[in-house]
mmCIF file of C-alpha atoms (C1' of nucleotides) in Angstrom:
data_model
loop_
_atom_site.group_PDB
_atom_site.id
_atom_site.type_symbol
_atom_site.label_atom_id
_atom_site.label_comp_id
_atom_site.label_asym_id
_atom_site.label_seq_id
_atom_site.Cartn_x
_atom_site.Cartn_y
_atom_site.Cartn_z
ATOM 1 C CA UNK A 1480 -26.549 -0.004 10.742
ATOM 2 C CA UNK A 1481 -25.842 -2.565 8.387
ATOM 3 C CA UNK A 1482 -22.444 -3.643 7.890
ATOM 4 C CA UNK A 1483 -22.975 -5.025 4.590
ATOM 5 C CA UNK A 1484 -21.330 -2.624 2.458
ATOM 6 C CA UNK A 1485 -18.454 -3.202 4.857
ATOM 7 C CA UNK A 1486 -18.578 -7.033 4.842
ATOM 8 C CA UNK A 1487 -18.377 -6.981 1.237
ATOM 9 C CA UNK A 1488 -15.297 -5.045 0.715
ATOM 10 C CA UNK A 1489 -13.647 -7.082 3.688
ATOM 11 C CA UNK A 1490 -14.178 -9.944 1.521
ATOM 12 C CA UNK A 1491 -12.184 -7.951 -1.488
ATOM 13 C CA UNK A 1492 -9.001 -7.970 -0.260
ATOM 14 C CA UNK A 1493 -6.377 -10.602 -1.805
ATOM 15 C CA UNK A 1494 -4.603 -13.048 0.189
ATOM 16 C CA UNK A 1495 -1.210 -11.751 1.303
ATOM 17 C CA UNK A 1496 -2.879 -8.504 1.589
ATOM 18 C CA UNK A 1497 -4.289 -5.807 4.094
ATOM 19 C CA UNK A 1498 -5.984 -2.795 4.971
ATOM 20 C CA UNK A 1499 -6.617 -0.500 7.750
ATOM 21 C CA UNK A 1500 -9.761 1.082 9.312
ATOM 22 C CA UNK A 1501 -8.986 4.220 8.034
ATOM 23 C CA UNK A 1502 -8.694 3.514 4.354
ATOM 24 C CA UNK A 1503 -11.634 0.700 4.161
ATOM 25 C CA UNK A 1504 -13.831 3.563 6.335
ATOM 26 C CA UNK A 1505 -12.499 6.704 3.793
ATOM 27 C CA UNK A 1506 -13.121 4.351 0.523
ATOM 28 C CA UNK A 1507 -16.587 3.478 2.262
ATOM 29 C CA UNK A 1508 -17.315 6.952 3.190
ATOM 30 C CA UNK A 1509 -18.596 5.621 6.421
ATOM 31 C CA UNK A 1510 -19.637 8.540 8.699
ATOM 32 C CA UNK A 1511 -17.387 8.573 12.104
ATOM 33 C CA UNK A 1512 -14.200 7.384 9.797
ATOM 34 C CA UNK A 1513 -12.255 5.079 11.203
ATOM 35 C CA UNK A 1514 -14.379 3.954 14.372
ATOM 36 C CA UNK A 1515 -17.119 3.083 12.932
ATOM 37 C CA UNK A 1516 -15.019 0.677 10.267
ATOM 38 C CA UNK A 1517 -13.525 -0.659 13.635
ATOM 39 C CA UNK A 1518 -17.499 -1.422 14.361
ATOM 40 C CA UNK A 1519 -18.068 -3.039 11.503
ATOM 41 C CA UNK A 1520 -15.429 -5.196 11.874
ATOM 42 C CA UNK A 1521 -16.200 -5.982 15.674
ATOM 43 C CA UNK A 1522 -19.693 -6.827 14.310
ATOM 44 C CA UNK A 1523 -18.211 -9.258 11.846
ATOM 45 C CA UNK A 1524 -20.299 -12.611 12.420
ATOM 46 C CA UNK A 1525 -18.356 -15.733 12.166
ATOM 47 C CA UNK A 1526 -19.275 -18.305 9.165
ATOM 48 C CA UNK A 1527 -18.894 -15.956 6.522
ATOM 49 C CA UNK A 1528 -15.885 -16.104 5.551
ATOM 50 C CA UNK A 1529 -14.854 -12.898 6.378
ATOM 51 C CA UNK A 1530 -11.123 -11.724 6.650
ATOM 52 C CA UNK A 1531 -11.475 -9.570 9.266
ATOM 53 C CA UNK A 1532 -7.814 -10.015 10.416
ATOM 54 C CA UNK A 1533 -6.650 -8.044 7.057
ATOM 55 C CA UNK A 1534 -8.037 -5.095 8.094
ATOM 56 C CA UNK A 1535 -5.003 -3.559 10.773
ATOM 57 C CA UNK A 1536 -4.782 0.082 12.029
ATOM 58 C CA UNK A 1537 -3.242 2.689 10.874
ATOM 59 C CA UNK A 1538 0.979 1.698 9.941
ATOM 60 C CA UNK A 1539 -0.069 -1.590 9.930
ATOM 61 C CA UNK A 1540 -0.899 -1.716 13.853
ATOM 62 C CA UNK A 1541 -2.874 -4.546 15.027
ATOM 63 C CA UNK A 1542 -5.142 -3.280 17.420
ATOM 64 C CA UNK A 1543 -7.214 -6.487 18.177
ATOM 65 C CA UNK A 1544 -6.648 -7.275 21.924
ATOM 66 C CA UNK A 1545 -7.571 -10.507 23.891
ATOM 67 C CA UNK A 1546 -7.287 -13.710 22.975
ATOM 68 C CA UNK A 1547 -8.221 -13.191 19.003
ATOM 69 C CA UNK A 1548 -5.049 -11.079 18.996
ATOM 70 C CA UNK A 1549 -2.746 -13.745 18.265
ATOM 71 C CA UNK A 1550 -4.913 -15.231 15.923
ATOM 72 C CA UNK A 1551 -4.842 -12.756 13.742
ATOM 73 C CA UNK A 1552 -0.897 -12.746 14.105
ATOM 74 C CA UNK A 1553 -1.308 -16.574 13.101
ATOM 75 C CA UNK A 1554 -3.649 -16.093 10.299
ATOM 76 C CA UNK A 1555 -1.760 -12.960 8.248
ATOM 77 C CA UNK A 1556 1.751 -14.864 8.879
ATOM 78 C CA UNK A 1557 0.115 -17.940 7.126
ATOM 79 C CA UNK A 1558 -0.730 -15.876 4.066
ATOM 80 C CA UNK A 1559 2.804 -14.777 3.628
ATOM 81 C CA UNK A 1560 1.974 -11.447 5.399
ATOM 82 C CA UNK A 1561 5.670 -10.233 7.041
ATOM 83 C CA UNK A 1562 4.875 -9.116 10.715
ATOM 84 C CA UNK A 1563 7.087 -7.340 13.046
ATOM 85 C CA UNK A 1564 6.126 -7.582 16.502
ATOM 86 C CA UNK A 1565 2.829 -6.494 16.532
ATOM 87 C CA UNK A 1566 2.716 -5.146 13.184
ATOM 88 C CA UNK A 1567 2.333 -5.731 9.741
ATOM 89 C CA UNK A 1568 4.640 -4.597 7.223
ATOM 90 C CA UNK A 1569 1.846 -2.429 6.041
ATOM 91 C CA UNK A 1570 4.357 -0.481 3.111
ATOM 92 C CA UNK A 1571 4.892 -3.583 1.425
ATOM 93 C CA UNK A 1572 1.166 -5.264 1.623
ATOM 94 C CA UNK A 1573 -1.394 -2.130 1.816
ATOM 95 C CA UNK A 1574 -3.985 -3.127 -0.697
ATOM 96 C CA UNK A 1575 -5.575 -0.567 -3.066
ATOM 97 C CA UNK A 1576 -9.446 -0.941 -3.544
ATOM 98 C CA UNK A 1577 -10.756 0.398 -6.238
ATOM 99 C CA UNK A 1578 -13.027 2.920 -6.138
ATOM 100 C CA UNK A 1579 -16.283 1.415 -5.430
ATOM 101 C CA UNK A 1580 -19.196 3.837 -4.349
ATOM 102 C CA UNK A 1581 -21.514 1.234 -3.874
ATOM 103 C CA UNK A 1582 -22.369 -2.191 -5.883
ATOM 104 C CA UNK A 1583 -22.105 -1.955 -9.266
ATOM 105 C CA UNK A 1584 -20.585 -4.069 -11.523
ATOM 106 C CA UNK A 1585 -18.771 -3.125 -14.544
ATOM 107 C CA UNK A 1586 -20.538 -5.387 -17.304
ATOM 108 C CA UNK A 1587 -17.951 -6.168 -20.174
ATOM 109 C CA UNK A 1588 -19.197 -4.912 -23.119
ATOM 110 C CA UNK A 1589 -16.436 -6.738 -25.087
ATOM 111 C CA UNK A 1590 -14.706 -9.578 -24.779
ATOM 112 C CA UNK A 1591 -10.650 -9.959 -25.367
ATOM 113 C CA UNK A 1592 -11.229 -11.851 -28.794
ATOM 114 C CA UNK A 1593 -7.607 -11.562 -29.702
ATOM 115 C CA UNK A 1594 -5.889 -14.740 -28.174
ATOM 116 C CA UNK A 1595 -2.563 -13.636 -29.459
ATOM 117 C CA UNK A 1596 -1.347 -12.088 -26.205
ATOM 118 C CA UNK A 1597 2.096 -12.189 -25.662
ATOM 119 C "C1'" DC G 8 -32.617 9.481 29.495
ATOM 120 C "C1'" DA G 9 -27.442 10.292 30.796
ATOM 121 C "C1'" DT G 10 -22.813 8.241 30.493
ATOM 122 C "C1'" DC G 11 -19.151 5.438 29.234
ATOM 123 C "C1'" DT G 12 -16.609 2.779 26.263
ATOM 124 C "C1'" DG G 13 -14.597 1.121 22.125
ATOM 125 C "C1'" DA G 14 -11.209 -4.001 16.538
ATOM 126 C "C1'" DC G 15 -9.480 4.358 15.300
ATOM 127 C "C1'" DG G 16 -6.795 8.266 13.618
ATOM 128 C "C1'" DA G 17 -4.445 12.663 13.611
ATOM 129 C "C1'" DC G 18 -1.760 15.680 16.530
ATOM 130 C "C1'" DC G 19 1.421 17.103 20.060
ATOM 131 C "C1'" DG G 20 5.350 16.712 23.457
ATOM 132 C "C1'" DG V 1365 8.744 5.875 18.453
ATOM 133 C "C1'" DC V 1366 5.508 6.022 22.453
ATOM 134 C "C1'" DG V 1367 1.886 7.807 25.318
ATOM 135 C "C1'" DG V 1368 -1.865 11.190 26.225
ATOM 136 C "C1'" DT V 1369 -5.985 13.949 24.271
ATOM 137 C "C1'" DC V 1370 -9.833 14.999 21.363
ATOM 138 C "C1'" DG V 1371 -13.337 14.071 17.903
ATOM 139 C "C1'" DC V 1372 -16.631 10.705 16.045
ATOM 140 C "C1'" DC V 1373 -20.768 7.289 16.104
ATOM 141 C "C1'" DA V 1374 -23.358 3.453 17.992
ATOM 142 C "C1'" DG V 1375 -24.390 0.134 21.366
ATOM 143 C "C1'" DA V 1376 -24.344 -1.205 26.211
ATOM 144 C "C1'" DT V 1377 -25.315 -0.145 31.121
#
DNA sequence: CATCTGACGACCG
DNA sequence: GCGGTCGCCAGAT
């Protein structure tokens, strides 16, 4: 299985923001659901710049045990993410992908022209 | 090859 | 709100 799909969209989210296995595995459509976004995530090699610790469980639960627990605590609290215990404040940061089925990138047919915005 | 476990989630009491 | 159970898929033993 390659987690590439899943690395990618990992990489999506905004700072300050998160997601949980369940939505990153429904807006995947990875078969198993949830679990196998949980996978992915375990499988997520270091040096990529992944940010694994914005993906919680569901309500915001972090679920990571041992010692990269805390780190993930650490690293969402230094991007402004409010925790409570162990748990995020999922209701006020849940991030909304987009629907993405797989890559494909909208090309801009147009460009703005018109500087006179507001 | 058979089993167990796990960075999950929904349900039930 | 918490803990126990079941379903799901893949990798480890």
């Amino acid at each position: 299985m390659s987690w590439e799909p899943v690395f990618r969209f990992v990489q999506r989210i905004p700072r300050g923001k998160v997601l949980t296995y369940g939505a990153l595995a429904a807006a995947l459509r990875l078969p198993g659901g949830a679990r196998t976004a949980g996978r992915a995530m375990g499988a997520t090699p270091s040096g990529r710049g992944i940010p694994w610790h914005r993906v919680v469980g569901a309500g915001g639960k972090l679920l990571i045990r041992g010692p990269h627990a805390m780190l993930q605590k650490k690293l969402l609290e230094s991007e402004g993410v409010e925790l409570v215990e162990s748990r995020v404040k999922i209701d006020r940061h849940l991030w909304k992908p987009a629907k993405q089925k797989k890559n494909r990138q909208s090309r801009n047919t147009k460009a703005p022209a018109r500087g006179k915005l507001n």
